[in-house]
XYZ file of C-alpha atoms in Angstrom:
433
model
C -107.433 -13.442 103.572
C -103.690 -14.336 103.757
C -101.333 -11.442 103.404
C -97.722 -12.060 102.274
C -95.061 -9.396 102.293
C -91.340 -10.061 101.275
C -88.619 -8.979 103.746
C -85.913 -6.755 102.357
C -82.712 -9.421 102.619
C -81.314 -7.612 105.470
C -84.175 -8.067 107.343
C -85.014 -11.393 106.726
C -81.682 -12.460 107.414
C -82.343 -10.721 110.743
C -85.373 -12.473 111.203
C -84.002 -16.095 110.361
C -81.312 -15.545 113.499
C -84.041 -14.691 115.950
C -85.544 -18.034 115.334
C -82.580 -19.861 114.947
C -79.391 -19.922 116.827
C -76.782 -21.955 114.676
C -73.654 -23.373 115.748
C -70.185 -22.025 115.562
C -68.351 -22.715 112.559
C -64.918 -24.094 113.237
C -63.448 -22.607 110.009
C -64.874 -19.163 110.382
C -62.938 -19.473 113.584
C -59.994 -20.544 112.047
C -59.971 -17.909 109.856
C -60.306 -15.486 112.781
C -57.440 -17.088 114.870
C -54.846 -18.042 112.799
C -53.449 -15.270 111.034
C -53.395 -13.187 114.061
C -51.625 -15.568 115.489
C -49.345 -15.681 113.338
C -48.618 -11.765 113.043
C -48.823 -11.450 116.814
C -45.706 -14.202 117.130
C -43.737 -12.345 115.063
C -43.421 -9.405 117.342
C -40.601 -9.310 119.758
C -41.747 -9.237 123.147
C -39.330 -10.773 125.261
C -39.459 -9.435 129.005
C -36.662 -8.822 131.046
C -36.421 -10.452 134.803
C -33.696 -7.438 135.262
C -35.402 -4.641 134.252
C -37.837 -3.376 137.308
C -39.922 -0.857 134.695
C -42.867 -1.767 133.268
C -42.825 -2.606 130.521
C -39.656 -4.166 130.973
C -38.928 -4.342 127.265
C -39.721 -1.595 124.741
C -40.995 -4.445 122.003
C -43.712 -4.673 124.394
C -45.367 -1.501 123.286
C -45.432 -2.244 119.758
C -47.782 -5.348 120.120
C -49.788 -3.382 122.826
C -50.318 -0.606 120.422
C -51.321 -2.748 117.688
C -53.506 -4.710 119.915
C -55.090 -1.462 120.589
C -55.990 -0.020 116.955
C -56.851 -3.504 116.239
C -59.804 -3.420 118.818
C -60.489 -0.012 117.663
C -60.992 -0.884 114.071
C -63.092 -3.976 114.779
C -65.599 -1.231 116.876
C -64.319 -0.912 120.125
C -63.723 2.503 120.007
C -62.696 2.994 123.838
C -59.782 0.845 123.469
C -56.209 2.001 124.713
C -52.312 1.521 126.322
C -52.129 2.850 129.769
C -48.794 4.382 130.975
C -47.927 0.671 131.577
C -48.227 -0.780 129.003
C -51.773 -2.671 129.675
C -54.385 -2.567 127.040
C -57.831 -1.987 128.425
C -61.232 -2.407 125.666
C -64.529 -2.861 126.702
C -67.321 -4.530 124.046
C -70.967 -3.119 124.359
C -73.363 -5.441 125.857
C -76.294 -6.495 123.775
C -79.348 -4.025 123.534
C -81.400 -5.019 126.145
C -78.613 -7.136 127.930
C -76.970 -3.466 129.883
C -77.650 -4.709 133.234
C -75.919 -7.521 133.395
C -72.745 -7.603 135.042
C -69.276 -7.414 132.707
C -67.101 -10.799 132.480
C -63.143 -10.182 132.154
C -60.292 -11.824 129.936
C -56.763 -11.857 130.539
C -54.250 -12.334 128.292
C -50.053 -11.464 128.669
C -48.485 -9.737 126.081
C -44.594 -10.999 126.915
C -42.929 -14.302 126.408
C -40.137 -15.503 128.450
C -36.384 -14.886 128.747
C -35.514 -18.292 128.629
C -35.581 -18.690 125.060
C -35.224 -16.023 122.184
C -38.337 -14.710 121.061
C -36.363 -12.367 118.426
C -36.882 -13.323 114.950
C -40.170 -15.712 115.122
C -40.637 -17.925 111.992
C -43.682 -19.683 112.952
C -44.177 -23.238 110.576
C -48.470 -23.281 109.883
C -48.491 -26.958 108.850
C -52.215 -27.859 107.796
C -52.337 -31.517 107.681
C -49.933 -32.666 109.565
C -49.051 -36.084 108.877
C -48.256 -37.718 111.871
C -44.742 -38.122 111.578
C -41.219 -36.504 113.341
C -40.946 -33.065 112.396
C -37.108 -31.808 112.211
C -36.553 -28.417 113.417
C -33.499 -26.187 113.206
C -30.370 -27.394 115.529
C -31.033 -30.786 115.491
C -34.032 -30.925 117.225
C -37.140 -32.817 116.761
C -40.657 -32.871 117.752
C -41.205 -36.364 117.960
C -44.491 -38.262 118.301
C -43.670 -40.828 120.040
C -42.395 -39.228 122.357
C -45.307 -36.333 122.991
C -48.900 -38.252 122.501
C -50.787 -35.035 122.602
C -48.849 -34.086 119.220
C -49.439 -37.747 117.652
C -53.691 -37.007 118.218
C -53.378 -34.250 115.694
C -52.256 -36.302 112.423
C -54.664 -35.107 109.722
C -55.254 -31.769 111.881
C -53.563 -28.476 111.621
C -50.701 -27.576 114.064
C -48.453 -24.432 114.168
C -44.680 -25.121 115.398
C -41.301 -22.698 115.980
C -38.446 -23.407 113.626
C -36.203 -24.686 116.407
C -34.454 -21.237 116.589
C -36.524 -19.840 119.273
C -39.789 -20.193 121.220
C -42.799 -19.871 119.042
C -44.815 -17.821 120.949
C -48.201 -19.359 121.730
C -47.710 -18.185 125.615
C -49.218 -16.471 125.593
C -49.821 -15.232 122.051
C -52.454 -18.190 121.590
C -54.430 -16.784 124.240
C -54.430 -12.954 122.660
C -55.307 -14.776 119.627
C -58.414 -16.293 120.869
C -59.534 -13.668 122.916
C -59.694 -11.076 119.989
C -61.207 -13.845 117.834
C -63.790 -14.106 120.182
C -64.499 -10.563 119.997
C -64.770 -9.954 116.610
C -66.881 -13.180 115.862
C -69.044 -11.105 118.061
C -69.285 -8.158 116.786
C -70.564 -9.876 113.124
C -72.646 -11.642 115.051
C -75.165 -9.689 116.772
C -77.967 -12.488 116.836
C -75.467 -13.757 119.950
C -76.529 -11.935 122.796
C -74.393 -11.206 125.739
C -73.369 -8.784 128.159
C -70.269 -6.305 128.928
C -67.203 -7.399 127.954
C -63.976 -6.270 129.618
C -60.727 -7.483 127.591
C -56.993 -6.912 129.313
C -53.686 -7.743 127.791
C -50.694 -7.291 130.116
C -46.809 -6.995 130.433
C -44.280 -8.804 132.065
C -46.349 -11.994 133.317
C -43.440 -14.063 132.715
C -41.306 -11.659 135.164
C -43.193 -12.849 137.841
C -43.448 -9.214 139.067
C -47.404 -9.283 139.864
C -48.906 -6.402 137.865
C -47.131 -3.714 139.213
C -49.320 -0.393 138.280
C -52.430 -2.145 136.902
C -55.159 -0.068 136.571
C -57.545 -2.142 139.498
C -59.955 0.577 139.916
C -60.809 0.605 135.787
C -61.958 -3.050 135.833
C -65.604 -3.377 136.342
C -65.881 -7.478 136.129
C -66.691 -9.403 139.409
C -64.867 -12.725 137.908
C -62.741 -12.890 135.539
C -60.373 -15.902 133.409
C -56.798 -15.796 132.047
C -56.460 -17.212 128.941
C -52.602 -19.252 129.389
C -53.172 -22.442 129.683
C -52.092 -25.407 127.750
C -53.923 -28.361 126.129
C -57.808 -29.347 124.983
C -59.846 -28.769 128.407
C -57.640 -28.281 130.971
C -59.158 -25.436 133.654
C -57.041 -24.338 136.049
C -57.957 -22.952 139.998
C -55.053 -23.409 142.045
C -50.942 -22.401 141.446
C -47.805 -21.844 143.457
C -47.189 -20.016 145.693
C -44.402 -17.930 143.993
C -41.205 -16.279 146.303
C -37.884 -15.240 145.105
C -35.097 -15.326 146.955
C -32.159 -13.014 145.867
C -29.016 -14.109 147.554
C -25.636 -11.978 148.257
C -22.187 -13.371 148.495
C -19.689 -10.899 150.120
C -15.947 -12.199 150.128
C -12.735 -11.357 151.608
C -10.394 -10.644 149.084
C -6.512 -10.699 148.727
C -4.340 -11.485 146.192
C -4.557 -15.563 144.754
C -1.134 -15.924 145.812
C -1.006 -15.174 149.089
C -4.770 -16.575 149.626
C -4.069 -19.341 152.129
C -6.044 -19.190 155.818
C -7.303 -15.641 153.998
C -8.900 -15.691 150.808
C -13.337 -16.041 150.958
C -14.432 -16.433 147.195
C -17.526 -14.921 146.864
C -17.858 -16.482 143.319
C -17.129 -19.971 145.158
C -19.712 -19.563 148.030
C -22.329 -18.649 145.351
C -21.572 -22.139 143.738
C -21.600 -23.671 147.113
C -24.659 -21.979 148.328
C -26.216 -23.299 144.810
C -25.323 -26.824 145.338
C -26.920 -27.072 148.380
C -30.396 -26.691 146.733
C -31.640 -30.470 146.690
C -31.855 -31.964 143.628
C -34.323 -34.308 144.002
C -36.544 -30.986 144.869
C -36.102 -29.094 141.249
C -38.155 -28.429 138.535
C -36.555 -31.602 136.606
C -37.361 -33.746 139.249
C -41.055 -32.631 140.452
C -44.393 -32.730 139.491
C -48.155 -32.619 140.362
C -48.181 -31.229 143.686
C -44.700 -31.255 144.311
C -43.092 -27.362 145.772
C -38.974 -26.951 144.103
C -35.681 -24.647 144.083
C -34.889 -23.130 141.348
C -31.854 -21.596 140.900
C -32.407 -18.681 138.035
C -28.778 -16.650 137.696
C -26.127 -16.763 139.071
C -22.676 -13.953 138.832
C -20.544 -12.835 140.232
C -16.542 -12.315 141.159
C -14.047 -13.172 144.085
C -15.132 -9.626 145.966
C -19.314 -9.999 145.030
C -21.056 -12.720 143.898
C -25.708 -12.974 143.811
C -27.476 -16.012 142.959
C -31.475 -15.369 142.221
C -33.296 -18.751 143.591
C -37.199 -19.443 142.760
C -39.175 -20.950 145.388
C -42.339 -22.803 144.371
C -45.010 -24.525 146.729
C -48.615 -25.029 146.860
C -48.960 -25.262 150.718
C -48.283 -21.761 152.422
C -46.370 -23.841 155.753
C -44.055 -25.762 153.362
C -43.212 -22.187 151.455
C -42.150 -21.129 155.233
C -40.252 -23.914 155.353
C -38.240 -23.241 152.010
C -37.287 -19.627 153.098
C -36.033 -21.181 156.536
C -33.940 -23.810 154.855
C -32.205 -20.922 153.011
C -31.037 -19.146 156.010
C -29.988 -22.403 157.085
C -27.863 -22.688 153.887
C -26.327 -18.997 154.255
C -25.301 -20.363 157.653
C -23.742 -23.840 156.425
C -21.457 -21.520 153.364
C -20.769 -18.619 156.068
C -18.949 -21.474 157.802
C -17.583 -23.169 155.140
C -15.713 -19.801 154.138
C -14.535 -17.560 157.001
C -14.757 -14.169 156.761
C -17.190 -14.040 153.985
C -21.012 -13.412 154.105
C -24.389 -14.358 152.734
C -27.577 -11.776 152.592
C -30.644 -13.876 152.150
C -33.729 -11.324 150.583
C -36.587 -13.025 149.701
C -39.815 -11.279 148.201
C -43.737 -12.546 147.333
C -44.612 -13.100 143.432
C -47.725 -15.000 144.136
C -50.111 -16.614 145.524
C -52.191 -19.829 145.625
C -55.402 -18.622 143.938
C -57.047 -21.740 145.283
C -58.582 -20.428 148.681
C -59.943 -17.310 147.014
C -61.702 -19.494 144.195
C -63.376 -21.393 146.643
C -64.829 -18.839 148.545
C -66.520 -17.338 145.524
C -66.964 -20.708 143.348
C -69.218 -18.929 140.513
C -66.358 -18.376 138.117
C -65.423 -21.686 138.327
C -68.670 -23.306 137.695
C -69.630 -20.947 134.755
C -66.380 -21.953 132.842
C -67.668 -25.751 133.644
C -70.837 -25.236 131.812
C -69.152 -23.299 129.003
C -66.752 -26.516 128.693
C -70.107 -28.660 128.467
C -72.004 -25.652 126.256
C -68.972 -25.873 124.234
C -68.634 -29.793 124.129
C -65.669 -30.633 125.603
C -64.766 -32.324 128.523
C -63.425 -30.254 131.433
C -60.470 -31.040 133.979
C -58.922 -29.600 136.902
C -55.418 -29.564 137.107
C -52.850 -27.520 139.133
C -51.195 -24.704 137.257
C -47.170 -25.558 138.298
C -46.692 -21.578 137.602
C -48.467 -18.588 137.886
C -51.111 -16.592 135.954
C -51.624 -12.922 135.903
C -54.912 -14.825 137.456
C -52.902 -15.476 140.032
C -52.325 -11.763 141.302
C -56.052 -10.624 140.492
C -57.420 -13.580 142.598
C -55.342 -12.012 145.730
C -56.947 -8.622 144.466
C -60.700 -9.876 144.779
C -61.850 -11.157 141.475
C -61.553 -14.611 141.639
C -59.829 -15.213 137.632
C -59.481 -18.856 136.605
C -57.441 -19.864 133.444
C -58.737 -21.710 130.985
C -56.818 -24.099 127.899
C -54.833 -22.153 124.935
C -54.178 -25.500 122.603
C -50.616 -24.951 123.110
C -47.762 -27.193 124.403
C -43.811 -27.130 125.250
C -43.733 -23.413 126.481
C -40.642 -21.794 127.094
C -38.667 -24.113 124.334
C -37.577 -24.314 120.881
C -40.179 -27.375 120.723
C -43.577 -25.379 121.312
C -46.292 -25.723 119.397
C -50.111 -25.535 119.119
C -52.575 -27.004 117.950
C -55.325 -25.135 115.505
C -58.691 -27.191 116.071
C -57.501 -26.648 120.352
C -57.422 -22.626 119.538
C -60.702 -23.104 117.949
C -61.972 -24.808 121.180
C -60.934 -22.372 123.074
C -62.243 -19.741 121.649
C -65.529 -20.957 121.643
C -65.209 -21.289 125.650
C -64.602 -17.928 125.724
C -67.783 -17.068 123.833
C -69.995 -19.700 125.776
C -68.347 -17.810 128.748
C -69.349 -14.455 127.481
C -73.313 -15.628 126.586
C -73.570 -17.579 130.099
C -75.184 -15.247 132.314
């Protein structure tokens, strides 16, 4: 005797995912990443390297807040803005799947001073034709001259205006992350454990996440979400110092200066020009430590120059401080009677040592890159990574590829299919256990 019953829809449909487990549609993705991305771009979020508060900026809170009800309405209903401005949510494991141990994303909230972030008008082109793409103020983004943006003809790409930075650092990466969520949550048939999701202020300040929560977060390893193109993983920054530099001059009146006057304003300049060039930003790369000089004010009385140190070997970051003391010394002499205060101060450290000795988060974000289909690589991060700080604070916190490219300019953009890619990292990540 053969008995047949008919599932109620609901049931069967429960019964069909059991069996099955189907791939991850890159449209439904899409349609979960881009159009928070491009309401999350729109907020103004600039941080301020002045400001010592957290947040430094009060547009901060408004994306943090809706970041917050956001995560709330799509059911994680413990989600919330500490006193500082960092969004905590945690999604419920799997039933059956409460033991395992949580996994942790990072994502920053701010963009950088260097460029406006006031006033976003992100361009969503869809099938982008291969060609140069004129922007606001004469610019161009120009395929022949980037060959990552000439590999997306017939894809979709989002680009700023040319008015001010578009956003996608780390905006992408907030993007993803809560598209990763969400696909989740209507997707129950994907089983995984605890998920912890963070989404912080004033990364691009350098300032190290100055009152985060540590004791809150529950994750062992954990993996920023900043990085920039189509399988790039990242173990290993700067080491980050800043140097803030005081001029004091002598000061009389300009004409009766001779044998007397000491421009502070002129040893600032002086000091500044002894920074080698050939050790800048411009003129580095790959492993390759650089001076920066950030800011620099001042009058004949006062004068302060802030200086960025970068280095991925500890001894040659020694090294750099030294040479600066040597360089108050040569301007002291150069102007009698005047005086330079060297202060230098940690931002952060090479997470490389502290990956190593705990290599698991490393290789599980490997074999989501191969779960996921896409071919990893390790490159150094020539920056720093709220990653970077919560390496040095035990949990060893990798970063993984956002899609996006030219951050910090008028020229950024991203591309849509890399977003998609990324996101379903972060969900391989999440089921690997």
């Amino acid at each position: 005797m053969v008995f047949t019953r008919i599932l109620p829809s609901s049931a069967l449909l429960f019964f069909i995912c059991a069996l099955y487990t189907y791939p991850m549609n890159d449209q439904e993705l899409e349609n979960l990443l881009v159009p928070r991305f491009l309401r999350y771009v729109c907020y103004d979020t600039e941080s301020d390297r002045g400001n010592e508060a957290t947040p430094s900026t009060l547009g901060q809170w408004n994306l943090a807040r809706a970041l917050r009800d956001e995560l709330f309405e799509i059911g994680l209903k413990d989600a919330k803005v500490t006193d500082y401005c960092y969004v905590i949510a945690r999604l419920p494991p799997s039933p059956g799947k409460e033991g395992l141990p949580p996994v942790g994303f990072l994502a920053h909230i701010d963009t950088a001073s260097d460029v406006s972030g006031r006033d976003v008008k992100p361009q969503h082109v869809q099938n982008y034709n291969g060609g140069k793409i004129e922007l606001a103020g004469g610019l161009f983004l120009d395929p022949e001259k980037e060959p990552d943006l000439a590999a997306q003809k017939g894809k979709a790409i989002i680009h700023s205006d040319g008015t001010t930075l578009l956003g996608a650092d780390n905006k992408a990466g907030i993007a993803e992350i809560m598209a990763a969520i969400e696909y989740l949550v209507t997707h129950p048939e994907t089983e995984h454990g605890p998920v912890e999701i963070v989404f912080t202020p004033d990364e691009e300040t350098g300032k190290g996440l100055p009152d985060f929560p540590i004791n809150e977060i529950k994750s062992a390893i954990c993996y920023t979400v900043d990085g920039g193109p189509l399988g790039e993983i990242e173990s290993e920054c700067f080491n980050a110092w800043k140097a803030d530099i005081e001029f004091k001059g002598r000061v009389i009146h300009v004409g009766a200066a001779r044998g007397i006057l000491a421009n502070a304003a002129l040893m600032a300049a002086s000091f500044a020009v002894l920074l080698p060039r050939s050790e800048s930003p411009e003129a580095t790369d790959g492993y390759y430590g650089y001076y920066c000089p950030m800011e620099i004010s001042g009058d004949l009385e006062n004068a302060v120059l802030e200086v960025f140190l970068r280095d991925f070997d500890s001894d040659s970051m020694k090294s750099r401080i030294e040479a600066l003391n040597v360089f108050a010394g040569t301007v002291e002499a150069q102007f009698p009677g005047g005086k330079v205060i060297v202060k230098t101060q940690p931002q952060y450290y090479n997470m490389k040592s502290k990956i190593d000795e705990k290599p698991e988060a490393l290789e599980r974000l490997k074999q989501a890159m191969k779960n996921s289909g896409i071919e990893w690589k390790l490159k150094p991060i020539r920056g720093g990574t709220d990653g970077s700080v919560l390496t040095e604070m035990g949990i060893p916190t990798p970063n993984i590829f956002t899609g996006g490219r030219n951050f910090h300019s008028r020229l950024e953009w991203v591309s849509v299919s890399e977003m998609c890619a990324a996101c379903k990292v972060i969900i391989e990540l999440i089921k690997i256990r």
